[in-house]
Amino acid sequence: MQYPDYRPRRLRRSENLRRMIQETTLSPADFVYPVFLVAGTGVKKEISSMPGQYNLSVDMAVEMAEEAYGLGIPSVILFAIPEAKDSVGAQAWNDKGIVQQAIRAIKRKIPNMVVIADACFCEYTDHGHCGVLTKGVLDNDASLENLQRVALSYAKAGVDIVAPSGMLDGFVGATREGLDSEAYDQVGIMAYSAKYASAYYDSFRDAADCAPLSGDRRGYQMDPANGREALREVTLDIAEGADIVMVKPALAYLDIIHSIASEVDLPIAAYNVSGEYAMVKAAALNGWADYDRVMMENLLAMKRAGSDMMLTYHALDAAKLLGG
Ligand code: PBG
Ligand code: ZN
């Protein structure tokens, strides 16, 4: 029998040897926790398609943010269901809106926590599309003006990072220009650069009440069949002033994360979306999967593929396992 000179198993013999050669590690600092805000006080209502995740009033969201921060998670991203919707989504730039209130409340209670706010209109429009419609089609440039209003309103409330998510052409440049026009040059932009028209968002649409009433988002979100186009989107967003670029969803798009990581030098975020969370939860609740192990393997894969941070509903569970 001819033995090989190199035997990979030598370095897998013990826990400590395995630890020494581990290439990728997870830390609570890698996570951004998404929070779904609703009006009222004392509200903590479980989202049916996302067991373990909640619609929270501002006071309860502050408590949730404190818990996350206590576990070592540096950041939250905020979404909200407004009390009233209209055709343009004007509640999105109401200075007293739910997101704006939550930004103020979280920054007051936990000044060092990085508060990110999603900037889109689908939760705020009565038709559920990500901006203004003209003749039934998303009107790109009219929506950009409103996006600037949203970004400024978040900035006034004290947000650290604005995350435009509508996949409008020029949305990063418009956000940057809007922020800089009132000297908010220190407010960052996390761009939903490569956001695919995915079936993995359905649970989120329950959580944020933002499913389009008619049609779908394929006229603005990317075709899951396209890989090179993601790089084009990322390149545009960087040129327009993005500070962090995002790939979304994560698990079915690890190839996209990997190729972007090899091409660009900006921090990369992966959005481990609602449907990815729901699948793991559902399997675990049925006794078909080990929740902790599957969750950690998924998060590790996103990081190994090249993402620097993960927006994930698992953030608290994973941080607890990591001893945060
Ligand atoms: C809205 C938005 C969506 C998500 C984040 N922001 C849904 C969509 O585009 O329909 C999805 C997040 C998730 O599924 O966890 N622009
Ligand atoms: Zn949207």
mmCIF file of N, CA and C in Angstrom, residues 160-274:
data_model
loop_
_atom_site.group_PDB
_atom_site.id
_atom_site.type_symbol
_atom_site.label_atom_id
_atom_site.label_comp_id
_atom_site.label_asym_id
_atom_site.label_seq_id
_atom_site.Cartn_x
_atom_site.Cartn_y
_atom_site.Cartn_z
ATOM 1 N N ASP A 160 -27.296 56.109 11.955
ATOM 2 C CA ASP A 160 -25.892 55.976 11.578
ATOM 3 C C ASP A 160 -25.742 55.628 10.107
ATOM 4 N N ILE A 161 -26.609 54.733 9.634
ATOM 5 C CA ILE A 161 -26.508 54.249 8.253
ATOM 6 C C ILE A 161 -27.903 54.157 7.647
ATOM 7 N N VAL A 162 -28.037 54.662 6.430
ATOM 8 C CA VAL A 162 -29.289 54.531 5.675
ATOM 9 C C VAL A 162 -29.105 53.380 4.689
ATOM 10 N N ALA A 163 -30.132 52.535 4.584
ATOM 11 C CA ALA A 163 -30.037 51.373 3.694
ATOM 12 C C ALA A 163 -31.155 51.408 2.656
ATOM 13 N N PRO A 164 -30.884 52.069 1.524
ATOM 14 C CA PRO A 164 -31.911 52.100 0.474
ATOM 15 C C PRO A 164 -32.076 50.709 -0.132
ATOM 16 N N SER A 165 -33.335 50.231 -0.207
ATOM 17 C CA SER A 165 -33.540 48.827 -0.596
ATOM 18 C C SER A 165 -34.437 48.639 -1.809
ATOM 19 N N GLY A 166 -34.803 49.748 -2.460
ATOM 20 C CA GLY A 166 -35.796 49.638 -3.533
ATOM 21 C C GLY A 166 -35.281 49.226 -4.895
ATOM 22 N N MET A 167 -33.971 49.097 -5.053
ATOM 23 C CA MET A 167 -33.385 48.735 -6.356
ATOM 24 C C MET A 167 -33.778 49.707 -7.465
ATOM 25 N N LEU A 168 -33.870 50.982 -7.095
ATOM 26 C CA LEU A 168 -34.101 52.018 -8.105
ATOM 27 C C LEU A 168 -32.755 52.387 -8.722
ATOM 28 N N ASP A 169 -32.766 52.718 -9.994
ATOM 29 C CA ASP A 169 -31.524 53.190 -10.613
ATOM 30 C C ASP A 169 -31.126 54.513 -9.959
ATOM 31 N N GLY A 170 -29.891 54.618 -9.584
ATOM 32 C CA GLY A 170 -29.400 55.873 -9.010
ATOM 33 C C GLY A 170 -29.774 56.074 -7.547
ATOM 34 N N PHE A 171 -30.243 55.037 -6.877
ATOM 35 C CA PHE A 171 -30.729 55.263 -5.505
ATOM 36 C C PHE A 171 -29.628 55.581 -4.504
ATOM 37 N N VAL A 172 -28.422 55.093 -4.778
ATOM 38 C CA VAL A 172 -27.334 55.410 -3.847
ATOM 39 C C VAL A 172 -26.882 56.863 -4.040
ATOM 40 N N GLY A 173 -26.709 57.245 -5.296
ATOM 41 C CA GLY A 173 -26.297 58.626 -5.573
ATOM 42 C C GLY A 173 -27.299 59.627 -5.023
ATOM 43 N N ALA A 174 -28.579 59.330 -5.198
ATOM 44 C CA ALA A 174 -29.610 60.240 -4.701
ATOM 45 C C ALA A 174 -29.560 60.327 -3.176
ATOM 46 N N THR A 175 -29.372 59.194 -2.529
ATOM 47 C CA THR A 175 -29.313 59.178 -1.064
ATOM 48 C C THR A 175 -28.113 60.001 -0.577
ATOM 49 N N ARG A 176 -26.956 59.775 -1.212
ATOM 50 C CA ARG A 176 -25.729 60.502 -0.819
ATOM 51 C C ARG A 176 -25.903 62.007 -1.018
ATOM 52 N N GLU A 177 -26.460 62.358 -2.174
ATOM 53 C CA GLU A 177 -26.651 63.781 -2.476
ATOM 54 C C GLU A 177 -27.615 64.414 -1.479
ATOM 55 N N GLY A 178 -28.692 63.695 -1.178
ATOM 56 C CA GLY A 178 -29.668 64.206 -0.213
ATOM 57 C C GLY A 178 -29.032 64.418 1.149
ATOM 58 N N LEU A 179 -28.282 63.444 1.613
ATOM 59 C CA LEU A 179 -27.650 63.543 2.933
ATOM 60 C C LEU A 179 -26.640 64.683 2.967
ATOM 61 N N ASP A 180 -25.805 64.765 1.924
ATOM 62 C CA ASP A 180 -24.753 65.780 1.911
ATOM 63 C C ASP A 180 -25.315 67.193 1.779
ATOM 64 N N SER A 181 -26.493 67.305 1.167
ATOM 65 C CA SER A 181 -27.069 68.637 0.972
ATOM 66 C C SER A 181 -27.390 69.298 2.310
ATOM 67 N N GLU A 182 -27.545 68.494 3.350
ATOM 68 C CA GLU A 182 -27.766 69.100 4.673
ATOM 69 C C GLU A 182 -26.656 68.716 5.648
ATOM 70 N N ALA A 183 -25.469 68.478 5.093
ATOM 71 C CA ALA A 183 -24.260 68.261 5.890
ATOM 72 C C ALA A 183 -24.282 66.981 6.722
ATOM 73 N N TYR A 184 -25.040 65.987 6.266
ATOM 74 C CA TYR A 184 -24.978 64.687 6.946
ATOM 75 C C TYR A 184 -23.952 63.799 6.250
ATOM 76 N N ASP A 185 -22.731 64.341 6.104
ATOM 77 C CA ASP A 185 -21.723 63.581 5.369
ATOM 78 C C ASP A 185 -21.204 62.388 6.157
ATOM 79 N N GLN A 186 -21.493 62.343 7.456
ATOM 80 C CA GLN A 186 -21.035 61.204 8.262
ATOM 81 C C GLN A 186 -22.047 60.067 8.334
ATOM 82 N N VAL A 187 -23.206 60.263 7.775
ATOM 83 C CA VAL A 187 -24.189 59.179 7.733
ATOM 84 C C VAL A 187 -23.836 58.267 6.568
ATOM 85 N N GLY A 188 -23.709 56.971 6.847
ATOM 86 C CA GLY A 188 -23.275 56.019 5.831
ATOM 87 C C GLY A 188 -24.421 55.454 5.009
ATOM 88 N N ILE A 189 -24.046 54.770 3.942
ATOM 89 C CA ILE A 189 -25.033 54.119 3.077
ATOM 90 C C ILE A 189 -24.682 52.646 2.922
ATOM 91 N N MET A 190 -25.627 51.813 3.334
ATOM 92 C CA MET A 190 -25.534 50.384 3.045
ATOM 93 C C MET A 190 -26.485 50.129 1.884
ATOM 94 N N ALA A 191 -25.925 49.816 0.723
ATOM 95 C CA ALA A 191 -26.755 49.687 -0.478
ATOM 96 C C ALA A 191 -27.207 48.249 -0.688
ATOM 97 N N TYR A 192 -28.496 48.093 -0.878
ATOM 98 C CA TYR A 192 -29.000 46.777 -1.306
ATOM 99 C C TYR A 192 -28.641 46.673 -2.793
ATOM 100 N N SER A 193 -27.383 46.363 -3.066
ATOM 101 C CA SER A 193 -26.878 46.482 -4.446
ATOM 102 C C SER A 193 -27.356 45.368 -5.351
ATOM 103 N N ALA A 194 -27.160 44.136 -4.871
ATOM 104 C CA ALA A 194 -27.570 42.980 -5.676
ATOM 105 C C ALA A 194 -28.735 42.314 -4.950
ATOM 106 N N LYS A 195 -29.910 42.891 -5.170
ATOM 107 C CA LYS A 195 -31.113 42.370 -4.524
ATOM 108 C C LYS A 195 -31.949 41.682 -5.593
ATOM 109 N N TYR A 196 -32.143 40.394 -5.392
ATOM 110 C CA TYR A 196 -32.826 39.584 -6.396
ATOM 111 C C TYR A 196 -34.334 39.534 -6.152
ATOM 112 N N ALA A 197 -35.085 39.386 -7.228
ATOM 113 C CA ALA A 197 -36.542 39.195 -7.151
ATOM 114 C C ALA A 197 -36.767 37.761 -6.687
ATOM 115 N N SER A 198 -36.784 37.579 -5.376
ATOM 116 C CA SER A 198 -36.692 36.251 -4.785
ATOM 117 C C SER A 198 -37.989 35.801 -4.142
ATOM 118 N N ALA A 199 -38.228 34.501 -4.180
ATOM 119 C CA ALA A 199 -39.374 33.918 -3.475
ATOM 120 C C ALA A 199 -39.085 33.767 -1.987
ATOM 121 N N TYR A 200 -37.863 34.069 -1.578
ATOM 122 C CA TYR A 200 -37.487 33.931 -0.175
ATOM 123 C C TYR A 200 -37.909 35.127 0.688
ATOM 124 N N TYR A 201 -38.632 36.080 0.110
ATOM 125 C CA TYR A 201 -39.043 37.257 0.891
ATOM 126 C C TYR A 201 -40.473 37.159 1.434
ATOM 127 N N ASP A 202 -41.161 36.064 1.162
ATOM 128 C CA ASP A 202 -42.585 36.037 1.492
ATOM 129 C C ASP A 202 -42.870 36.220 2.984
ATOM 130 N N SER A 203 -42.031 35.643 3.843
ATOM 131 C CA SER A 203 -42.284 35.775 5.282
ATOM 132 C C SER A 203 -42.117 37.231 5.722
ATOM 133 N N PHE A 204 -41.121 37.891 5.129
ATOM 134 C CA PHE A 204 -40.898 39.314 5.432
ATOM 135 C C PHE A 204 -42.120 40.131 5.033
ATOM 136 N N ARG A 205 -42.722 39.762 3.921
ATOM 137 C CA ARG A 205 -43.875 40.540 3.468
ATOM 138 C C ARG A 205 -45.039 40.392 4.443
ATOM 139 N N ASP A 206 -45.114 39.278 5.161
ATOM 140 C CA ASP A 206 -46.072 39.161 6.280
ATOM 141 C C ASP A 206 -45.649 40.105 7.411
ATOM 142 N N ALA A 207 -44.363 40.068 7.719
ATOM 143 C CA ALA A 207 -43.847 40.826 8.866
ATOM 144 C C ALA A 207 -43.957 42.322 8.642
ATOM 145 N N ALA A 208 -43.747 42.772 7.416
ATOM 146 C CA ALA A 208 -43.702 44.204 7.140
ATOM 147 C C ALA A 208 -44.905 44.667 6.321
ATOM 148 N N ASP A 209 -45.817 43.752 6.071
ATOM 149 C CA ASP A 209 -47.041 44.073 5.332
ATOM 150 C C ASP A 209 -46.722 44.858 4.060
ATOM 151 N N CYS A 210 -45.898 44.278 3.202
ATOM 152 C CA CYS A 210 -45.427 45.044 2.046
ATOM 153 C C CYS A 210 -45.518 44.281 0.737
ATOM 154 N N ALA A 211 -46.367 43.241 0.676
ATOM 155 C CA ALA A 211 -46.508 42.518 -0.595
ATOM 156 C C ALA A 211 -47.192 43.421 -1.606
ATOM 157 N N PRO A 212 -46.715 43.428 -2.865
ATOM 158 C CA PRO A 212 -47.390 44.257 -3.875
ATOM 159 C C PRO A 212 -48.817 43.757 -4.114
ATOM 160 N N LEU A 213 -49.760 44.694 -4.196
ATOM 161 C CA LEU A 213 -51.160 44.315 -4.398
ATOM 162 C C LEU A 213 -51.349 43.661 -5.756
ATOM 163 N N SER A 214 -50.658 44.197 -6.763
ATOM 164 C CA SER A 214 -50.730 43.544 -8.067
ATOM 165 C C SER A 214 -49.338 43.525 -8.672
ATOM 166 N N GLY A 215 -49.105 42.544 -9.496
ATOM 167 C CA GLY A 215 -47.795 42.436 -10.132
ATOM 168 C C GLY A 215 -46.746 41.918 -9.164
ATOM 169 N N ASP A 216 -45.493 42.121 -9.525
ATOM 170 C CA ASP A 216 -44.387 41.657 -8.695
ATOM 171 C C ASP A 216 -43.261 42.680 -8.802
ATOM 172 N N ARG A 217 -42.085 42.332 -8.289
ATOM 173 C CA ARG A 217 -40.994 43.307 -8.266
ATOM 174 C C ARG A 217 -39.936 43.023 -9.335
ATOM 175 N N ARG A 218 -40.289 42.226 -10.340
ATOM 176 C CA ARG A 218 -39.266 41.859 -11.318
ATOM 177 C C ARG A 218 -38.855 42.997 -12.230
ATOM 178 N N GLY A 219 -39.645 44.091 -12.212
ATOM 179 C CA GLY A 219 -39.270 45.263 -13.000
ATOM 180 C C GLY A 219 -38.185 46.092 -12.327
ATOM 181 N N TYR A 220 -37.862 45.785 -11.060
ATOM 182 C CA TYR A 220 -36.766 46.530 -10.430
ATOM 183 C C TYR A 220 -35.760 45.645 -9.687
ATOM 184 N N GLN A 221 -36.204 44.507 -9.137
ATOM 185 C CA GLN A 221 -35.229 43.622 -8.507
ATOM 186 C C GLN A 221 -34.623 42.698 -9.572
ATOM 187 N N MET A 222 -33.469 42.102 -9.242
ATOM 188 C CA MET A 222 -32.719 41.347 -10.258
ATOM 189 C C MET A 222 -33.265 39.954 -10.523
ATOM 190 N N ASP A 223 -32.997 39.482 -11.713
ATOM 191 C CA ASP A 223 -33.354 38.128 -12.134
ATOM 192 C C ASP A 223 -32.383 37.136 -11.477
ATOM 193 N N PRO A 224 -32.914 36.157 -10.728
ATOM 194 C CA PRO A 224 -32.030 35.174 -10.071
ATOM 195 C C PRO A 224 -31.096 34.438 -11.032
ATOM 196 N N ALA A 225 -31.373 34.521 -12.301
ATOM 197 C CA ALA A 225 -30.514 33.840 -13.281
ATOM 198 C C ALA A 225 -29.212 34.585 -13.542
ATOM 199 N N ASN A 226 -29.125 35.842 -13.089
ATOM 200 C CA ASN A 226 -27.985 36.675 -13.509
ATOM 201 C C ASN A 226 -26.912 36.849 -12.442
ATOM 202 N N GLY A 227 -25.692 36.534 -12.819
ATOM 203 C CA GLY A 227 -24.559 36.680 -11.922
ATOM 204 C C GLY A 227 -23.706 37.900 -12.231
ATOM 205 N N ARG A 228 -23.327 38.059 -13.480
ATOM 206 C CA ARG A 228 -22.447 39.188 -13.842
ATOM 207 C C ARG A 228 -23.127 40.524 -13.587
ATOM 208 N N GLU A 229 -24.460 40.526 -13.782
ATOM 209 C CA GLU A 229 -25.205 41.764 -13.568
ATOM 210 C C GLU A 229 -25.062 42.266 -12.125
ATOM 211 N N ALA A 230 -24.855 41.351 -11.197
ATOM 212 C CA ALA A 230 -24.692 41.747 -9.789
ATOM 213 C C ALA A 230 -23.455 42.625 -9.637
ATOM 214 N N LEU A 231 -22.408 42.244 -10.344
ATOM 215 C CA LEU A 231 -21.169 43.012 -10.274
ATOM 216 C C LEU A 231 -21.364 44.408 -10.865
ATOM 217 N N ARG A 232 -22.173 44.462 -11.925
ATOM 218 C CA ARG A 232 -22.464 45.758 -12.545
ATOM 219 C C ARG A 232 -23.218 46.650 -11.559
ATOM 220 N N GLU A 233 -24.205 46.079 -10.876
ATOM 221 C CA GLU A 233 -24.979 46.832 -9.883
ATOM 222 C C GLU A 233 -24.076 47.331 -8.750
ATOM 223 N N VAL A 234 -23.209 46.440 -8.287
ATOM 224 C CA VAL A 234 -22.306 46.801 -7.192
ATOM 225 C C VAL A 234 -21.366 47.921 -7.634
ATOM 226 N N THR A 235 -20.838 47.792 -8.835
ATOM 227 C CA THR A 235 -19.914 48.805 -9.359
ATOM 228 C C THR A 235 -20.589 50.171 -9.448
ATOM 229 N N LEU A 236 -21.825 50.186 -9.926
ATOM 230 C CA LEU A 236 -22.570 51.450 -9.998
ATOM 231 C C LEU A 236 -22.754 52.050 -8.608
ATOM 232 N N ASP A 237 -23.160 51.200 -7.654
ATOM 233 C CA ASP A 237 -23.425 51.709 -6.306
ATOM 234 C C ASP A 237 -22.164 52.255 -5.648
ATOM 235 N N ILE A 238 -21.044 51.610 -5.917
ATOM 236 C CA ILE A 238 -19.785 52.116 -5.350
ATOM 237 C C ILE A 238 -19.460 53.479 -5.964
ATOM 238 N N ALA A 239 -19.637 53.582 -7.259
ATOM 239 C CA ALA A 239 -19.367 54.864 -7.926
ATOM 240 C C ALA A 239 -20.288 55.959 -7.390
ATOM 241 N N GLU A 240 -21.496 55.581 -6.983
ATOM 242 C CA GLU A 240 -22.446 56.580 -6.472
ATOM 243 C C GLU A 240 -22.239 56.909 -4.996
ATOM 244 N N GLY A 241 -21.337 56.164 -4.332
ATOM 245 C CA GLY A 241 -21.024 56.528 -2.956
ATOM 246 C C GLY A 241 -21.437 55.545 -1.877
ATOM 247 N N ALA A 242 -21.690 54.287 -2.247
ATOM 248 C CA ALA A 242 -22.039 53.291 -1.217
ATOM 249 C C ALA A 242 -20.858 53.070 -0.274
ATOM 250 N N ASP A 243 -21.152 52.847 1.002
ATOM 251 C CA ASP A 243 -20.115 52.523 1.978
ATOM 252 C C ASP A 243 -20.024 51.020 2.213
ATOM 253 N N ILE A 244 -21.160 50.357 2.091
ATOM 254 C CA ILE A 244 -21.252 48.900 2.258
ATOM 255 C C ILE A 244 -22.166 48.414 1.137
ATOM 256 N N VAL A 245 -21.797 47.314 0.483
ATOM 257 C CA VAL A 245 -22.681 46.766 -0.547
ATOM 258 C C VAL A 245 -23.274 45.449 -0.047
ATOM 259 N N MET A 246 -24.497 45.181 -0.487
ATOM 260 C CA MET A 246 -25.189 44.014 0.034
ATOM 261 C C MET A 246 -25.596 43.065 -1.083
ATOM 262 N N VAL A 247 -25.579 41.793 -0.748
ATOM 263 C CA VAL A 247 -26.156 40.757 -1.612
ATOM 264 C C VAL A 247 -27.334 40.160 -0.854
ATOM 265 N N LYS A 248 -28.439 39.961 -1.576
ATOM 266 C CA LYS A 248 -29.658 39.493 -0.918
ATOM 267 C C LYS A 248 -30.508 38.707 -1.898
ATOM 268 N N PRO A 249 -31.018 37.515 -1.542
ATOM 269 C CA PRO A 249 -30.757 36.738 -0.335
ATOM 270 C C PRO A 249 -29.299 36.252 -0.261
ATOM 271 N N ALA A 250 -29.032 35.402 0.726
ATOM 272 C CA ALA A 250 -27.659 34.970 0.941
ATOM 273 C C ALA A 250 -27.391 33.548 0.450
ATOM 274 N N LEU A 251 -28.177 32.599 0.931
ATOM 275 C CA LEU A 251 -27.772 31.190 0.770
ATOM 276 C C LEU A 251 -27.794 30.694 -0.672
ATOM 277 N N ALA A 252 -28.800 31.111 -1.425
ATOM 278 C CA ALA A 252 -28.856 30.665 -2.819
ATOM 279 C C ALA A 252 -27.956 31.539 -3.699
ATOM 280 N N TYR A 253 -27.252 32.489 -3.083
ATOM 281 C CA TYR A 253 -26.448 33.473 -3.833
ATOM 282 C C TYR A 253 -25.011 33.566 -3.317
ATOM 283 N N LEU A 254 -24.523 32.464 -2.752
ATOM 284 C CA LEU A 254 -23.156 32.474 -2.224
ATOM 285 C C LEU A 254 -22.140 32.700 -3.338
ATOM 286 N N ASP A 255 -22.468 32.249 -4.530
ATOM 287 C CA ASP A 255 -21.553 32.488 -5.665
ATOM 288 C C ASP A 255 -21.444 33.988 -5.954
ATOM 289 N N ILE A 256 -22.547 34.696 -5.772
ATOM 290 C CA ILE A 256 -22.540 36.144 -6.022
ATOM 291 C C ILE A 256 -21.685 36.844 -4.952
ATOM 292 N N ILE A 257 -21.890 36.450 -3.707
ATOM 293 C CA ILE A 257 -21.085 37.030 -2.620
ATOM 294 C C ILE A 257 -19.607 36.801 -2.913
ATOM 295 N N HIS A 258 -19.300 35.583 -3.299
ATOM 296 C CA HIS A 258 -17.901 35.226 -3.530
ATOM 297 C C HIS A 258 -17.298 36.029 -4.678
ATOM 298 N N SER A 259 -18.048 36.177 -5.756
ATOM 299 C CA SER A 259 -17.443 36.892 -6.892
ATOM 300 C C SER A 259 -17.313 38.381 -6.584
ATOM 301 N N ILE A 260 -18.262 38.940 -5.842
ATOM 302 C CA ILE A 260 -18.132 40.352 -5.483
ATOM 303 C C ILE A 260 -16.943 40.547 -4.538
ATOM 304 N N ALA A 261 -16.790 39.605 -3.597
ATOM 305 C CA ALA A 261 -15.674 39.727 -2.647
ATOM 306 C C ALA A 261 -14.332 39.695 -3.358
ATOM 307 N N SER A 262 -14.265 38.986 -4.472
ATOM 308 C CA SER A 262 -12.969 38.932 -5.158
ATOM 309 C C SER A 262 -12.756 40.139 -6.069
ATOM 310 N N GLU A 263 -13.808 40.899 -6.324
ATOM 311 C CA GLU A 263 -13.685 42.033 -7.247
ATOM 312 C C GLU A 263 -13.648 43.409 -6.573
ATOM 313 N N VAL A 264 -14.308 43.551 -5.434
ATOM 314 C CA VAL A 264 -14.384 44.886 -4.834
ATOM 315 C C VAL A 264 -13.788 44.881 -3.432
ATOM 316 N N ASP A 265 -13.353 46.067 -2.989
ATOM 317 C CA ASP A 265 -12.706 46.116 -1.684
ATOM 318 C C ASP A 265 -13.560 46.814 -0.627
ATOM 319 N N LEU A 266 -14.827 47.011 -0.925
ATOM 320 C CA LEU A 266 -15.723 47.581 0.090
ATOM 321 C C LEU A 266 -16.244 46.466 1.004
ATOM 322 N N PRO A 267 -16.649 46.821 2.217
ATOM 323 C CA PRO A 267 -17.287 45.799 3.062
ATOM 324 C C PRO A 267 -18.544 45.254 2.374
ATOM 325 N N ILE A 268 -18.739 43.943 2.567
ATOM 326 C CA ILE A 268 -19.878 43.269 1.939
ATOM 327 C C ILE A 268 -20.800 42.732 3.025
ATOM 328 N N ALA A 269 -22.087 42.984 2.823
ATOM 329 C CA ALA A 269 -23.099 42.444 3.731
ATOM 330 C C ALA A 269 -23.914 41.397 2.981
ATOM 331 N N ALA A 270 -24.289 40.337 3.688
ATOM 332 C CA ALA A 270 -25.207 39.353 3.118
ATOM 333 C C ALA A 270 -26.502 39.429 3.919
ATOM 334 N N TYR A 271 -27.623 39.466 3.221
ATOM 335 C CA TYR A 271 -28.906 39.468 3.933
ATOM 336 C C TYR A 271 -29.455 38.050 3.925
ATOM 337 N N ASN A 272 -29.362 37.430 5.095
ATOM 338 C CA ASN A 272 -29.906 36.082 5.336
ATOM 339 C C ASN A 272 -31.411 36.273 5.575
ATOM 340 N N VAL A 273 -32.187 36.163 4.488
ATOM 341 C CA VAL A 273 -33.560 36.690 4.489
ATOM 342 C C VAL A 273 -34.576 35.805 5.211
ATOM 343 N N SER A 274 -35.791 36.355 5.287
ATOM 344 C CA SER A 274 -36.871 35.744 6.059
ATOM 345 C C SER A 274 -37.155 34.291 5.657
#
